Amino acid sequence: MTMKLTTDPSAATLLPIAKKEGISTVWDRHRAMQPQCGFGQLGVCCRICWKGPCRIDPFGDGPQRGICGADADTIVARNVIRMIAAGAAGHSEHGRHVALALQGVAEGRLPACQIRDEAKLRAVAAKLGLCTEGQDIPAIAAAVAKATLEDFQNQDHDAPCNWIEATLTKKRLERLQALHVVPHNIDAVITQIMGRTLVGCDADPVNLILGGIKGALADFDGMCLATELSDALFGTPSPVITAANLGVIKPDAVNIAVHGHNPLLSEVVCEVAGQMDEEARKAGAPAGINIVGICCTGNEVMVRHGIPLAANYLSQELALVTGAVDAMVVDVQCIMPSVSEIGACFHTAVITTMAENKIPGATHVDFKEETALENARRIVAAAIDAYKRRDPRRVNIPDFKQTAIVGFGVESVVGALATLNPEDPLQPLIENIANGNIRGIALFAGCNSTQVAQDSSFVTMAKKLAANNVLLLATGCGAGSFAKHGLMTQEATLEYAGDSLKAVLTAIGTSAGLNGPLPLVLHMGSCVDNSRAVQVAVAVADKLGVDLDQLPLVASAPEAMSEKAVAIGTWSVALGIPTHLGTMPQVTGSAKVTELLTQTAKDLLGGYFLVELDPNLAADKLLEVIEERRKGLGI
Ligand code: BF8
Ligand code: SF4
């Protein structure tokens, strides 16, 4: 039974224990929710005003218009672009937070933060076209922060956001400009979406979707700046060997799970934990403090510092069911509100840290960059204190963890390639794509969803694509899936990669000093780090003198669920990338919106959504797309 819910062996081990303890998990609640509302699934339920809710009869017998006259196309389009706006808001709030921290560091206001990667900061300044000659690091940081914050402030509708302008190929930017979908100001674009979807506003599904695409590109802008400024502040990822799955929780340590998305807090918690290790030992934990990650905060500290990943989205509750997590520290996004209740079943301190993200039943420690060290000390002390109350008889740590080689940002990918060709690092990659050793590149992104047995679609698709010599990149909970299932190892490359892919990964890995191949799937980081994959693609496209929609590059979110994934998927399409969804998007109640996203988009943008719930068929379809793109390039 449990194997239908998840393919993660540690989750499968803990589900019966949760049941025995009377703890309800996400899967129990999913079952209790059946059957789910068909109108909602189709996207034809409108709750935008209090005359509603209105719902359109998909069979054509009942109402075809809401009380105000909105039809299914309008309702579906409004609903989906509001999801995009929410996703973009989440990512760009994260980005703004990081940009303001950079500004604070530049002004010497934040003692707990520093610029750990000065070279990256300079590279970012150059990318943004800022002249920094003769300037010191604080001055460069101030200039970068200012140019970044302009993306939230610019009122000139014709001036694109700085980051998007600095990031995309020229052709792509022009194509998007011709459609009037390039954002000028992240906040304004999100606000526009909320405004135009009010009762009695934009009712044209095409116009609405174009507004949504602009919102999605604002999401992309926010992600780019979040990633790049985080690298400058906390360090740029480089390959590191670590481990993943619930077996990384240690029975003899004070275990602190950092969960959410924003790296600012988790960075300081990691630092302070190092200083308070002795206190943990004194409290009776011989292994000191053990930090483990969950979701994208976990990915952030994993790719930068090799902190092990305990869980991706669907198994976050099960981390608590181990009975050995002493504190779960959460910041923003993808945190199930159930964690406080489950934490209370054990001794676990569940600690919220962001003023705008609280959970009933959790302890709140208001995290501010200005007082970060003090806040982090309080959090770590709470974990040590909770450890003293841990009941060893209720500890059940599954004996599953996998090695994971992670930390493949643009710099480390290019760095590894440079060991083969220092003059022209991208050349070996391009050559191997051109000669067919690598057929194409697939970026796996997105969540877990209870609609899919946890991790199953990721793993099935990756194995099939790798066997067909497709180079695999991953972020977010997709990366978490692969790490937990041992696909970020050299052994996986030897076992699952097709012969020519295996040869290329071995050549690069060996030359880069890894004593063997690169891992089968390259972990690029958290969801905001999808921007890293785009940067690699843009560099390749620029070198070939083509646009992104010509590359044999595909994206897949086989277990997508979050509004953030809707935003990411939409910008992926807007950038020209065929984008697979393995869960049913809530748009199929409108034939017009479905057609816009899956077909018309192809003509307008080159990218389009491809929906296929069966992971085997999905892999086949992506392979076809890759071959079609190759043909287009004449390779
Ligand atoms: O930003 S992949 S479930 S954790 S939304 Fe959330 Fe989805 Fe995971 Fe990260 Ni992304
Ligand atoms: Fe119904 Fe129109 Fe109000 Fe939506 S906006 S709830 S369709 S009356």
XYZ file of C-alpha atoms and ligand atoms in Angstrom:
653
model
C 0.000 0.000 0.000
C 2.579 2.510 1.091
C 4.708 1.934 -2.004
C 1.909 3.435 -4.084
C 2.185 6.635 -2.105
C 5.903 6.981 -2.230
C 8.873 5.275 -3.799
C 11.177 6.672 -1.148
C 12.211 3.709 1.017
C 12.623 5.792 4.149
C 9.205 7.343 3.755
C 7.726 3.887 3.226
C 9.373 2.742 6.459
C 7.975 5.600 8.484
C 4.395 5.650 7.229
C 3.341 2.596 9.284
C 5.004 4.153 12.317
C 3.064 7.379 11.786
C -0.089 5.324 11.554
C 0.674 3.458 14.757
C 1.316 6.737 16.537
C -1.998 8.133 15.248
C -0.249 10.850 13.249
C -1.949 11.892 10.062
C 0.320 12.682 7.147
C -0.104 14.427 3.825
C -1.072 11.088 2.264
C -3.808 10.451 4.853
C -5.235 13.891 4.221
C -5.011 13.322 0.472
C -7.076 10.184 0.850
C -9.610 11.927 3.075
C -9.981 14.632 0.420
C -11.183 12.209 -2.270
C -12.984 12.722 -4.487
C -11.498 16.128 -5.161
C -13.608 18.839 -6.750
C -13.776 18.324 -10.510
C -14.593 21.981 -11.150
C -11.458 23.051 -9.318
C -9.386 20.494 -11.175
C -10.557 21.924 -14.480
C -9.974 25.499 -13.318
C -13.601 26.503 -13.966
C -14.508 27.527 -10.424
C -14.399 31.295 -9.879
C -14.286 32.847 -6.413
C -13.068 36.215 -7.529
C -16.155 38.049 -6.202
C -18.851 37.448 -3.589
C -21.618 36.970 -6.112
C -19.849 33.686 -6.649
C -18.547 31.118 -6.296
C -19.529 30.402 -9.867
C -18.671 27.289 -11.764
C -19.015 26.423 -15.403
C -20.558 23.109 -16.327
C -17.894 21.287 -18.301
C -20.470 19.021 -19.945
C -22.366 21.925 -21.445
C -25.712 21.186 -19.744
C -25.519 23.704 -16.913
C -24.280 27.295 -16.740
C -21.734 28.322 -19.343
C -21.185 31.734 -17.804
C -20.668 32.985 -14.279
C -23.115 35.444 -12.737
C -21.122 38.398 -14.125
C -20.956 36.818 -17.565
C -17.399 35.445 -17.420
C -17.079 32.245 -19.421
C -14.802 29.238 -18.867
C -11.975 30.754 -20.920
C -11.950 33.940 -18.868
C -12.266 32.124 -15.555
C -9.524 29.601 -16.315
C -7.165 32.276 -17.642
C -7.755 34.493 -14.604
C -7.189 31.614 -12.214
C -3.979 30.460 -13.808
C -2.404 33.895 -14.058
C -3.230 34.581 -10.434
C -1.250 31.438 -9.664
C 1.632 32.826 -11.691
C 1.430 36.105 -9.793
C 1.596 34.260 -6.479
C 4.579 32.220 -7.613
C 6.364 35.304 -8.870
C 5.607 37.092 -5.606
C 7.165 34.278 -3.603
C 10.359 34.116 -5.612
C 10.807 37.819 -5.944
C 10.145 38.496 -2.255
C 12.934 36.023 -1.616
C 15.064 37.919 -4.143
C 14.255 41.311 -2.649
C 15.191 40.012 0.773
C 18.604 38.933 -0.521
C 19.096 42.220 -2.414
C 18.307 44.233 0.706
C 20.766 42.087 2.653
C 23.443 42.840 0.067
C 22.653 46.527 0.446
C 22.880 46.175 4.231
C 26.258 44.476 3.958
C 27.469 47.209 1.603
C 26.480 49.797 4.165
C 28.117 47.865 6.999
C 24.814 47.377 8.839
C 24.770 43.573 8.999
C 27.555 42.103 11.096
C 26.299 38.528 10.618
C 26.561 38.687 6.824
C 29.507 39.198 4.568
C 30.413 38.894 0.931
C 31.916 35.438 0.757
C 32.547 35.419 -2.968
C 34.047 38.675 -4.131
C 34.855 37.296 -7.574
C 31.192 36.458 -8.066
C 30.165 39.923 -6.944
C 32.488 41.439 -9.539
C 31.179 39.069 -12.195
C 27.612 40.061 -11.330
C 28.502 43.742 -11.565
C 30.045 43.155 -14.976
C 27.011 41.179 -16.103
C 24.770 44.078 -15.122
C 27.033 46.413 -17.103
C 28.131 48.382 -14.055
C 31.448 50.153 -14.223
C 33.316 49.213 -11.063
C 36.867 50.048 -11.949
C 38.859 51.143 -8.951
C 35.929 50.574 -6.607
C 36.183 48.589 -3.398
C 33.923 45.663 -2.538
C 31.377 47.603 -0.453
C 30.993 50.136 -3.269
C 30.496 47.377 -5.840
C 27.999 45.659 -3.558
C 26.097 48.913 -3.171
C 25.993 49.419 -6.940
C 24.827 45.847 -7.576
C 22.151 46.144 -4.882
C 20.955 49.442 -6.352
C 20.744 48.089 -9.909
C 18.912 45.033 -8.585
C 16.433 46.993 -6.504
C 15.636 49.067 -9.599
C 13.903 45.930 -10.885
C 11.348 46.526 -8.139
C 11.143 50.290 -8.621
C 11.479 51.265 -12.269
C 8.396 53.101 -13.574
C 9.456 53.322 -17.219
C 7.336 50.711 -18.964
C 9.655 50.545 -21.945
C 12.796 49.811 -19.959
C 13.180 46.078 -19.264
C 14.169 44.894 -15.807
C 17.953 44.984 -15.499
C 18.378 41.310 -14.720
C 16.287 39.982 -17.566
C 18.059 42.306 -19.982
C 21.441 41.105 -18.749
C 20.526 37.425 -18.816
C 18.725 36.475 -22.015
C 19.938 36.094 -25.576
C 19.405 39.224 -27.658
C 17.053 37.372 -29.983
C 14.925 36.125 -27.117
C 14.670 39.564 -25.588
C 13.554 41.027 -28.929
C 11.018 38.280 -29.458
C 9.556 38.858 -26.009
C 9.588 42.617 -26.491
C 7.619 42.247 -29.702
C 4.923 40.504 -27.648
C 5.062 43.232 -24.954
C 5.719 40.676 -22.235
C 9.073 41.861 -20.894
C 8.631 43.051 -17.307
C 9.834 46.526 -16.374
C 9.200 46.200 -12.645
C 8.532 42.940 -10.803
C 6.176 44.453 -8.235
C 4.216 46.392 -10.833
C 3.728 43.354 -13.044
C 2.455 41.243 -10.152
C 0.144 44.064 -9.087
C -1.129 44.379 -12.672
C -2.083 40.715 -12.682
C -4.046 41.086 -9.484
C -5.697 44.252 -10.822
C -6.613 42.962 -14.255
C -8.175 39.791 -12.830
C -10.623 41.624 -10.531
C -14.320 41.235 -11.215
C -15.203 43.248 -14.283
C -11.683 43.681 -15.684
C -9.698 41.828 -18.326
C -11.892 39.102 -19.806
C -9.873 38.269 -22.913
C -8.139 34.933 -22.361
C -5.327 35.703 -24.812
C -4.636 39.058 -23.220
C -4.805 37.499 -19.766
C -2.341 34.757 -20.660
C 0.054 37.307 -22.160
C -0.182 39.192 -18.849
C 0.581 35.912 -17.115
C 3.624 35.358 -19.296
C 4.878 38.798 -18.333
C 4.331 37.847 -14.688
C 6.227 34.614 -15.237
C 9.123 36.544 -16.737
C 9.054 38.781 -13.664
C 9.337 35.543 -11.702
C 12.381 34.637 -13.780
C 13.928 38.032 -13.103
C 13.413 37.582 -9.357
C 14.939 34.116 -9.470
C 18.006 35.250 -11.383
C 18.773 38.007 -8.941
C 18.061 35.796 -5.932
C 20.490 33.152 -7.148
C 23.310 35.422 -8.202
C 23.257 37.709 -5.175
C 23.014 34.695 -2.844
C 26.170 33.336 -4.456
C 27.975 36.623 -3.839
C 26.827 36.649 -0.211
C 27.093 32.982 0.715
C 29.442 31.491 -1.844
C 29.077 30.003 -5.299
C 28.408 26.256 -5.302
C 31.185 23.897 -6.217
C 31.116 20.101 -6.291
C 30.865 18.575 -2.855
C 30.119 15.063 -1.653
C 27.298 14.749 0.829
C 24.305 12.520 1.534
C 20.550 12.524 1.226
C 17.472 10.945 2.797
C 16.212 10.586 6.339
C 19.164 8.406 7.314
C 21.225 11.616 7.534
C 19.485 12.344 10.840
C 21.795 11.139 13.602
C 20.623 9.350 16.745
C 23.451 10.782 18.855
C 23.344 14.407 17.719
C 21.155 17.432 18.267
C 19.417 17.430 14.904
C 18.287 20.737 13.481
C 16.281 20.635 10.251
C 16.381 23.855 8.226
C 13.337 24.064 5.988
C 11.878 26.534 3.540
C 13.634 28.605 0.901
C 15.523 31.654 1.995
C 19.230 31.037 2.586
C 19.762 34.068 4.847
C 18.591 32.383 8.035
C 19.971 28.918 7.390
C 23.431 30.298 6.654
C 23.592 31.950 10.069
C 22.111 28.890 11.795
C 24.856 26.744 10.251
C 27.524 29.157 11.416
C 26.194 29.466 14.954
C 25.674 25.699 15.238
C 29.395 25.281 14.684
C 30.079 27.600 17.595
C 27.579 25.864 19.899
C 28.655 22.293 19.220
C 30.258 21.997 22.634
C 27.010 22.985 24.354
C 25.263 20.161 22.513
C 27.880 17.694 23.694
C 27.463 18.923 27.260
C 23.733 18.339 26.912
C 24.506 14.670 26.214
C 24.722 14.555 22.415
C 28.137 13.016 21.666
C 27.939 13.874 17.964
C 27.264 17.547 18.651
C 24.951 19.437 16.329
C 23.822 17.956 13.034
C 22.143 20.273 10.562
C 20.020 18.672 7.877
C 18.062 20.312 5.100
C 14.507 20.034 3.853
C 13.098 21.431 0.591
C 14.895 24.359 -0.999
C 16.564 25.819 2.075
C 18.046 22.345 2.250
C 19.139 22.580 -1.382
C 20.721 25.994 -0.807
C 22.936 24.824 2.049
C 23.529 21.484 0.375
C 25.023 22.887 -2.835
C 27.004 25.551 -1.021
C 28.240 23.700 2.046
C 27.488 20.028 1.592
C 24.885 19.996 4.375
C 22.992 16.694 3.921
C 19.413 16.754 2.686
C 16.897 14.913 4.856
C 13.749 15.274 2.806
C 12.033 16.844 -0.143
C 8.532 18.248 0.027
C 6.353 15.196 0.634
C 8.473 13.657 3.364
C 8.943 16.782 5.485
C 6.448 15.495 8.069
C 8.225 12.154 8.212
C 11.431 13.875 9.265
C 9.539 14.664 12.482
C 8.153 11.121 12.747
C 11.752 9.890 13.152
C 11.434 11.294 16.679
C 14.994 12.555 16.388
C 14.576 16.043 14.952
C 15.057 18.385 17.882
C 14.230 21.582 16.050
C 12.663 22.264 12.700
C 13.455 25.817 11.720
C 11.347 27.165 8.911
C 11.435 30.350 6.891
C 9.125 30.683 3.876
C 7.233 28.512 1.370
C 6.362 24.821 1.063
C 6.141 24.307 4.809
C 3.135 22.161 5.630
C 1.171 23.784 8.463
C 0.836 20.280 9.906
C 4.457 20.304 11.080
C 3.695 22.140 14.311
C 1.097 19.555 15.297
C 3.396 16.637 14.474
C 6.301 18.340 16.234
C 4.060 18.597 19.308
C 3.507 14.808 19.219
C 7.215 14.540 19.855
C 9.664 16.801 21.649
C 10.462 18.818 18.536
C 10.656 22.599 18.651
C 9.066 23.865 15.445
C 10.292 27.404 14.994
C 8.972 29.937 12.512
C 11.238 32.863 11.754
C 9.619 35.211 9.270
C 7.086 37.806 10.399
C 4.839 37.063 7.415
C 5.047 33.253 7.750
C 3.756 31.984 11.090
C 2.146 28.661 11.954
C -0.278 28.154 14.848
C 1.350 26.031 17.521
C 4.916 26.858 16.457
C 7.342 29.000 18.404
C 8.201 32.236 16.636
C 11.681 33.724 16.703
C 11.585 36.911 14.686
C 14.610 36.685 12.430
C 16.170 39.961 11.371
C 19.460 40.302 9.543
C 20.490 42.991 12.039
C 20.138 40.576 14.955
C 20.807 37.374 13.027
C 23.491 35.945 15.304
C 21.432 36.449 18.416
C 18.321 34.987 16.729
C 20.263 31.969 15.496
C 21.740 31.359 18.953
C 18.247 31.343 20.403
C 17.136 28.828 17.810
C 20.098 26.504 18.349
C 19.675 26.784 22.142
C 16.011 25.777 21.739
C 17.138 22.726 19.763
C 19.638 21.715 22.445
C 16.996 22.180 25.083
C 14.509 20.053 23.132
C 17.136 17.332 22.701
C 17.129 16.879 26.475
C 13.449 15.962 26.225
C 13.898 13.512 23.355
C 12.479 10.051 24.101
C 14.990 7.508 22.717
C 12.274 4.818 22.671
C 10.391 6.798 20.034
C 13.362 7.302 17.754
C 12.994 5.571 14.376
C 15.571 6.775 11.905
C 15.294 4.795 8.676
C 18.561 3.266 7.656
C 18.468 4.844 4.216
C 20.744 7.470 2.854
C 22.536 7.871 -0.426
C 25.736 9.579 -1.332
C 25.179 12.679 -3.429
C 27.740 14.700 -5.347
C 26.140 18.119 -5.650
C 26.987 21.749 -6.322
C 26.927 22.251 -10.071
C 26.369 25.923 -10.738
C 27.345 27.593 -13.979
C 30.812 28.305 -12.628
C 31.509 24.726 -11.593
C 30.114 23.259 -14.812
C 32.226 25.656 -16.849
C 35.148 25.024 -14.498
C 34.901 21.272 -15.033
C 34.689 21.757 -18.797
C 37.649 24.131 -18.676
C 39.838 21.278 -17.485
C 39.294 19.812 -20.961
C 39.602 23.052 -22.878
C 40.831 26.027 -20.847
C 40.703 28.397 -23.835
C 37.119 27.646 -24.730
C 35.352 25.714 -21.947
C 31.965 25.426 -23.657
C 33.504 23.853 -26.741
C 33.660 20.259 -25.382
C 29.980 20.447 -24.396
C 28.954 21.875 -27.744
C 31.068 19.381 -29.651
C 29.527 16.475 -27.803
C 26.035 17.781 -28.412
C 26.822 18.361 -32.084
C 28.316 14.916 -32.614
C 25.413 13.305 -30.800
C 27.309 11.870 -27.834
C 24.939 14.028 -25.828
C 21.583 14.061 -27.594
C 20.234 16.950 -25.561
C 19.798 18.456 -22.123
C 16.856 18.009 -19.757
C 16.265 20.205 -16.737
C 14.203 18.508 -14.045
C 12.494 20.922 -11.728
C 9.522 21.193 -9.479
C 7.869 19.591 -6.598
C 6.464 16.404 -5.217
C 2.700 16.013 -5.352
C 0.305 13.571 -3.756
C -1.032 13.065 -7.297
C 2.082 10.970 -8.025
C 3.827 8.266 -5.975
C 6.578 10.342 -4.417
C 9.682 10.648 -6.624
C 8.538 7.898 -8.998
C 8.082 10.035 -12.104
C 11.385 11.837 -11.582
C 13.316 8.611 -11.270
C 11.583 6.793 -14.129
C 12.042 9.677 -16.538
C 15.642 10.367 -15.577
C 16.706 6.771 -16.060
C 15.095 6.601 -19.474
C 16.476 9.926 -20.680
C 19.960 9.133 -19.371
C 19.905 5.761 -21.116
C 19.206 7.720 -24.278
C 22.223 9.943 -23.691
C 20.451 13.040 -22.437
C 22.418 15.195 -19.998
C 20.375 15.758 -16.845
C 20.224 18.851 -14.652
C 18.015 19.211 -11.596
C 16.811 21.719 -9.029
C 14.316 21.927 -6.183
C 12.480 18.833 -5.029
C 13.428 17.146 -8.302
C 17.040 17.400 -7.247
C 15.974 16.135 -3.822
C 14.366 13.089 -5.425
C 17.482 12.228 -7.398
C 19.766 12.772 -4.424
C 17.633 10.509 -2.219
C 17.481 7.799 -4.870
C 21.209 7.661 -5.478
C 21.172 9.230 -8.939
C 23.686 11.903 -8.005
C 26.487 9.394 -7.794
C 29.215 8.206 -10.123
C 27.843 4.688 -9.775
C 24.527 5.861 -11.203
C 26.337 7.243 -14.234
C 28.051 3.916 -14.781
C 24.802 2.038 -14.308
C 22.228 4.167 -16.095
C 23.897 6.492 -18.603
C 23.922 5.517 -22.251
C 27.372 4.655 -23.556
C 28.186 7.957 -25.199
C 26.848 10.045 -22.304
C 28.830 7.857 -19.913
C 31.978 8.470 -21.928
C 31.477 12.248 -21.897
C 30.649 12.394 -18.175
C 33.677 10.226 -17.465
C 35.985 12.399 -19.553
C 34.801 15.592 -17.840
C 34.728 14.105 -14.333
C 38.138 12.516 -14.638
C 39.719 15.620 -16.057
C 38.069 17.712 -13.303
C 39.717 15.528 -10.658
C 36.686 13.513 -9.563
C 38.440 10.196 -10.199
C 35.577 9.060 -12.334
C 32.484 10.372 -14.058
C 30.317 13.308 -13.131
C 27.153 12.176 -11.347
C 24.254 11.109 -13.546
C 22.193 14.156 -12.561
C 23.819 17.509 -11.884
C 22.335 19.260 -8.822
C 22.100 22.960 -9.628
C 20.413 24.026 -6.400
C 17.037 25.244 -5.217
C 14.071 26.262 -7.359
C 15.304 29.834 -7.757
C 18.483 28.255 -9.122
C 16.643 27.161 -12.255
C 18.133 30.419 -13.445
C 21.522 28.651 -13.436
C 20.344 26.188 -16.066
C 19.107 29.062 -18.204
C 22.508 30.709 -17.964
C 24.227 27.582 -19.233
C 21.706 27.387 -22.083
C 22.118 31.081 -22.935
C 25.905 30.700 -23.018
C 25.597 27.739 -25.402
C 23.022 29.532 -27.587
C 25.140 32.682 -27.746
C 28.173 30.696 -28.738
C 26.239 28.955 -31.502
C 24.554 32.186 -32.550
C 21.099 30.676 -32.109
C 18.188 31.320 -29.774
C 17.035 29.164 -26.868
C 14.121 27.677 -28.815
C 16.535 26.047 -31.229
C 18.542 24.139 -28.645
C 17.898 20.458 -27.896
C 16.877 21.523 -24.416
C 13.744 20.462 -22.560
C 12.388 21.019 -19.064
C 10.239 18.741 -16.972
C 8.277 19.139 -13.767
C 6.874 15.614 -13.476
C 5.472 16.060 -9.960
C 4.605 19.780 -9.993
C 2.123 21.227 -7.517
C 3.071 24.718 -6.290
C 1.996 28.049 -7.792
C 5.726 28.705 -8.009
C 6.029 25.758 -10.378
C 3.265 27.295 -12.515
C 5.303 30.491 -12.751
C 8.537 28.651 -13.506
C 6.944 26.424 -16.110
C 5.441 29.448 -17.819
C 8.716 31.359 -18.069
C 10.404 28.212 -19.259
C 7.878 28.137 -22.109
C 8.370 31.868 -22.694
C 12.102 31.327 -23.021
C 11.479 28.815 -25.806
C 11.827 25.591 -23.849
C 9.403 22.678 -24.373
C 8.202 22.070 -20.834
C 6.704 18.841 -19.618
C 4.177 18.653 -16.791
C 3.493 15.276 -15.226
C 0.569 16.425 -13.092
C -2.611 17.791 -14.612
C -2.578 21.599 -14.774
C -5.855 23.167 -13.635
C -6.642 24.702 -17.014
C -8.307 21.977 -19.019
C -11.788 23.423 -18.471
C -10.899 25.934 -21.178
C -10.092 24.557 -24.593
C -8.807 27.972 -25.581
C -6.352 28.363 -22.678
C -5.190 24.777 -23.105
C -4.548 25.419 -26.771
C -2.738 28.685 -26.026
C -0.367 27.021 -23.597
C 0.253 23.794 -25.478
C 0.104 24.905 -29.132
C -0.143 28.637 -29.844
C 2.782 29.221 -27.500
C 4.942 27.194 -29.855
C 4.379 29.680 -32.681
C 4.683 32.733 -30.490
C 7.571 31.687 -28.278
C 9.044 28.418 -29.510
C 8.388 26.867 -26.109
C 5.162 25.153 -25.082
C 3.674 22.942 -22.390
C 3.567 19.233 -22.961
C 1.301 17.390 -20.544
C 1.873 13.671 -20.058
C 1.105 11.930 -16.795
C 2.801 8.657 -17.696
C 6.538 9.106 -17.013
C 7.603 6.524 -19.587
C 5.594 8.139 -22.340
C 6.725 11.552 -21.156
C 10.357 10.541 -21.540
C 9.610 9.241 -25.034
C 7.924 12.485 -25.970
C 10.826 14.553 -24.676
C 13.244 12.389 -26.635
C 11.194 13.096 -29.751
C 11.284 16.813 -29.046
C 15.042 16.659 -28.606
C 15.463 14.873 -31.939
C 13.178 17.393 -33.626
C 15.331 20.229 -32.277
C 18.488 18.489 -33.435
C 17.041 18.170 -36.884
C 16.248 21.875 -36.851
C 19.878 22.626 -36.104
C 21.042 20.198 -38.761
C 22.908 17.999 -36.264
O 10.803 25.958 -4.463
S 10.147 22.202 -5.767
S 7.696 21.680 -3.385
S 10.395 23.118 -2.061
S 7.925 24.763 -4.952
Fe 8.376 23.639 -2.945
Fe 8.064 22.642 -5.274
Fe 9.801 21.663 -3.606
Fe 11.310 24.575 -3.340
Ni 10.131 24.579 -5.604
Fe -18.886 34.623 -10.574
Fe -18.016 36.589 -12.147
Fe -17.814 36.833 -9.516
Fe -16.290 35.091 -10.823
S -16.233 37.308 -11.001
S -17.369 34.739 -8.887
S -17.672 34.398 -12.455
S -19.714 36.683 -10.703
